[in-house]
C-alpha cells in the first residue's frame, strides 16, 4: 500500500476526546506537525474523523505537484 502524509493544520482546542485520541493515534502532536501513515481502511477512517483539522497529501507525489486530498477524496 502507498503512504499518505498527514499535516495537522488546525488546533484541537474544543474537540471532543474521541477526536483528540484520533489525532494522537495518527501521531500528530501540534499544528504544523507532519507524519506519514500507510494508506488503508483504518487510516482513512481516522482521517475522516478529523478531516476538518488535517491536510492529507500523497507521499509519493514530490515537489510542487503534490495531490491534496481531504479524507481520501481528491480535490
N, CA and C of each residue as an Amber inpcrd file, in Angstrom:
protein
   225
   0.8320000  -1.1740000   0.0000000   0.0000000   0.0000000   0.0000000
   0.8810000   1.2420000   0.0000000   0.3280000   2.3220000  -0.4880000
   1.0750000   3.5680000  -0.5190000   0.9810000   4.2650000   0.8330000
   1.7030000   5.3640000   0.9380000   1.7100000   6.1220000   2.1820000
   1.0660000   7.4810000   1.9500000   0.5330000   8.0430000   3.0150000
  -0.0580000   9.3660000   2.9820000   0.6830000  10.2420000   3.9770000
   0.9010000  11.4980000   3.6190000   1.4680000  12.4660000   4.5390000
   0.3150000  13.2550000   5.1330000   0.2480000  13.2800000   6.4490000
  -0.8310000  13.9630000   7.1590000  -0.2200000  15.1150000   7.9460000
  -0.7710000  16.3120000   7.7670000  -0.2800000  17.5060000   8.4420000
  -1.4270000  18.0970000   9.2510000  -1.1790000  18.3590000  10.5280000
  -2.2130000  18.9970000  11.3510000  -2.1930000  20.4910000  11.0430000
  -3.3230000  21.0270000  10.5870000  -3.4250000  22.4210000  10.1850000
  -4.2170000  23.2840000  11.1580000  -5.0510000  22.6750000  11.9850000
  -5.8780000  23.4460000  12.9100000  -5.7020000  22.9220000  14.3220000
  -6.0010000  23.7730000  15.2710000  -5.8720000  23.4220000  16.6780000
  -6.9270000  22.4030000  17.0900000  -6.5710000  21.6050000  18.0580000
  -7.5000000  20.6140000  18.5930000  -8.3040000  21.1770000  19.7620000
  -8.1430000  22.4450000  20.0790000  -8.9190000  23.0630000  21.1470000
 -10.3990000  22.9940000  20.8010000 -11.1990000  22.5610000  21.7460000
 -12.6310000  22.4690000  21.5390000 -13.0900000  21.1590000  20.9210000
 -12.1690000  20.2960000  20.5730000 -12.5340000  18.9910000  20.0130000
 -12.9470000  18.0480000  21.1420000 -13.7490000  17.0620000  20.7840000
 -14.1260000  16.0880000  21.7940000 -12.9860000  15.0880000  22.0090000
 -13.0760000  14.3140000  23.0580000 -11.9980000  13.4060000  23.4350000
 -11.7110000  12.3700000  22.3520000 -12.7290000  11.9440000  21.6570000
 -12.5350000  10.9470000  20.6050000 -11.6590000  11.5000000  19.4730000
 -11.8770000  12.7530000  19.1040000 -11.0580000  13.3750000  18.0710000
  -9.6290000  13.5910000  18.5570000  -9.4600000  13.9790000  19.8190000
  -8.1200000  14.1380000  20.3890000  -7.3740000  12.8070000  20.3710000
  -8.0690000  11.7370000  20.7250000  -7.4620000  10.4040000  20.7090000
  -7.0860000   9.9850000  19.2910000  -7.9050000  10.3550000  18.3270000
  -7.6180000  10.0190000  16.9330000  -6.3760000  10.7450000  16.4520000
  -6.2490000  12.0280000  16.7730000  -5.0430000  12.7750000  16.4030000
  -3.8080000  12.1390000  17.0100000  -3.9110000  11.7500000  18.2700000
  -2.7710000  11.1310000  18.9520000  -2.4450000   9.7780000  18.3170000
  -3.4550000   9.0180000  17.9300000  -3.2330000   7.7220000  17.2830000
  -2.5560000   7.8790000  15.9280000  -2.8680000   8.9640000  15.2410000
  -2.2080000   9.2390000  13.9650000  -0.7650000   9.6950000  14.1680000
  -0.4300000  10.1120000  15.3850000   0.9270000  10.5590000  15.6800000
   1.0870000  12.0640000  15.6070000  -0.0140000  12.7950000  15.4980000
   0.0480000  14.2490000  15.4010000   0.0500000  14.8600000  16.7970000
   0.8960000  15.8620000  17.0000000   1.0620000  16.4470000  18.3170000
   0.7820000  17.9420000  18.3670000   0.9680000  18.6540000  17.2520000
   0.8070000  20.1050000  17.2640000   0.5130000  20.5980000  15.8500000
   0.1200000  21.8430000  15.7420000  -0.1550000  22.4380000  14.4380000
   1.1430000  22.4660000  13.6350000   1.0630000  22.0520000  12.3810000
   2.2200000  22.0210000  11.5030000   3.0100000  20.7280000  11.5580000
   2.6730000  19.8520000  12.4830000   3.3670000  18.5720000  12.6000000
   2.8910000  17.6400000  11.4900000   3.8300000  16.9830000  10.8220000
   3.5120000  16.0870000   9.7130000   3.9930000  14.6750000  10.0270000
   3.1970000  13.7010000   9.6640000   3.5520000  12.2910000   9.8230000
   3.1400000  11.5490000   8.5600000   3.7530000  10.3920000   8.3580000
   3.3580000   9.5390000   7.2440000   2.6460000   8.3190000   7.8080000
   1.5040000   8.0100000   7.2320000   0.7300000   6.8410000   7.6320000
   0.4850000   5.9810000   6.3980000   0.3870000   4.6790000   6.6120000
   0.1000000   3.7990000   5.4880000  -1.3570000   3.9890000   5.0720000
  -1.5960000   3.9030000   3.7910000  -2.9270000   4.1230000   3.2390000
  -3.7260000   2.8330000   3.3390000  -4.6860000   2.8190000   4.2410000
  -5.5320000   1.6540000   4.4310000  -6.8800000   2.0810000   4.9790000
  -7.7840000   1.1460000   5.1110000  -9.1190000   1.4870000   5.5910000
  -9.1230000   2.0900000   6.9950000  -8.2530000   1.5980000   7.8810000
  -8.2180000   2.1230000   9.2410000  -7.7370000   3.5700000   9.2470000
  -6.6780000   3.8420000   8.4970000  -6.1480000   5.2060000   8.4290000
  -7.1620000   6.1400000   7.7790000  -7.8360000   5.6710000   6.7270000
  -8.8470000   6.5000000   6.0710000  -9.9850000   6.8430000   7.0240000
 -10.3770000   5.8980000   7.8620000 -11.4300000   6.1580000   8.8380000
 -11.0070000   7.1800000   9.8720000  -9.7580000   7.0800000  10.3450000
  -9.2580000   8.0560000  11.3070000  -9.1590000   9.4430000  10.6800000
  -8.7070000   9.5000000   9.4360000  -8.5960000  10.7910000   8.7510000
  -9.9700000  11.4030000   8.5230000 -10.9560000  10.5710000   8.2620000
 -12.3150000  11.0770000   8.0710000 -12.8460000  11.7120000   9.3590000
 -12.4730000  11.1540000  10.5020000 -12.9590000  11.6560000  11.7860000
 -12.3870000  13.0270000  12.1330000 -11.1940000  13.3430000  11.6200000
 -10.5520000  14.6270000  11.9390000 -10.2530000  15.4230000  10.6670000
 -11.0490000  15.2230000   9.6470000 -10.7840000  15.8420000   8.3410000
 -10.7890000  17.3650000   8.3840000 -11.4710000  17.9520000   9.3640000
 -11.5210000  19.4080000   9.4820000 -10.2750000  19.9740000  10.1590000
  -9.4020000  19.1130000  10.6800000  -8.2000000  19.5490000  11.3920000
  -6.9120000  19.2700000  10.6360000  -6.9650000  18.4130000   9.6230000
  -5.7390000  17.9640000   8.9670000  -5.7740000  18.2150000   7.4620000
  -4.5940000  18.1340000   6.8730000  -4.4330000  18.1610000   5.4140000
  -3.7240000  16.8690000   5.0360000  -4.1920000  16.2190000   3.9970000
  -3.6390000  14.9330000   3.5770000  -3.0410000  15.0820000   2.1880000
  -1.8150000  14.5680000   2.0350000  -1.1320000  14.6000000   0.7490000
  -0.6210000  13.2080000   0.4350000  -0.5490000  12.9130000  -0.8310000
   0.0140000  11.6480000  -1.2740000   1.5270000  11.7230000  -1.0820000
   2.1050000  10.7930000  -0.3360000   3.5270000  10.8190000  -0.0410000
   4.3720000  10.5430000  -1.2800000   3.8250000   9.8590000  -2.2750000
   4.5800000   9.5360000  -3.4790000   4.7670000  10.7510000  -4.3750000
   3.8590000  11.7170000  -4.2880000   3.9770000  12.9280000  -5.0890000
   5.0880000  13.7860000  -4.5110000   5.9770000  14.2370000  -5.3750000
   7.1170000  15.0310000  -4.9060000   7.0830000  16.4120000  -5.5360000
   7.7080000  17.3560000  -4.8510000   7.8110000  18.7090000  -5.3850000
   6.5050000  19.4550000  -5.3260000   6.3080000  20.3690000  -6.2770000
   5.1200000  21.2050000  -6.2910000   3.8950000  20.5090000  -6.8440000
   4.0300000  19.2850000  -7.3300000   2.9040000  18.5810000  -7.9410000
   2.2170000  17.6630000  -6.9390000   2.1330000  18.1090000  -5.6880000
   1.5010000  17.2730000  -4.6730000  -0.0060000  17.2690000  -4.8580000
  -0.6080000  16.1170000  -4.6710000  -2.0490000  15.9760000  -4.7900000
  -2.6560000  16.0900000  -3.4050000  -3.4140000  17.1210000  -3.1740000
  -4.0270000  17.3210000  -1.8700000  -5.3540000  16.6010000  -1.8220000
  -5.6000000  15.9430000  -0.6900000  -6.8680000  15.2370000  -0.5180000
  -7.4340000  15.5410000   0.8520000  -8.6950000  15.4030000   0.9950000
  -9.3550000  15.5280000   2.2870000 -10.1190000  14.2480000   2.5270000
  -9.7260000  13.5460000   3.5450000 -10.3690000  12.2790000   3.9040000
 -10.3800000  11.2950000   2.7510000  -9.3160000  11.3210000   1.9560000
  -9.1950000  10.3420000   0.8980000  -9.8870000  10.6800000  -0.3920000
 -10.4780000  11.8580000  -0.4970000 -11.1740000  12.2380000  -1.7170000
 -10.3610000  13.3330000  -2.4090000  -9.9640000  13.1180000  -3.6450000
  -9.1720000  14.1070000  -4.3810000  -9.9830000  15.3620000  -4.6060000
  -9.2840000  16.4970000  -4.5280000  -9.9440000  17.7710000  -4.7650000
  -9.5820000  18.3080000  -6.1260000
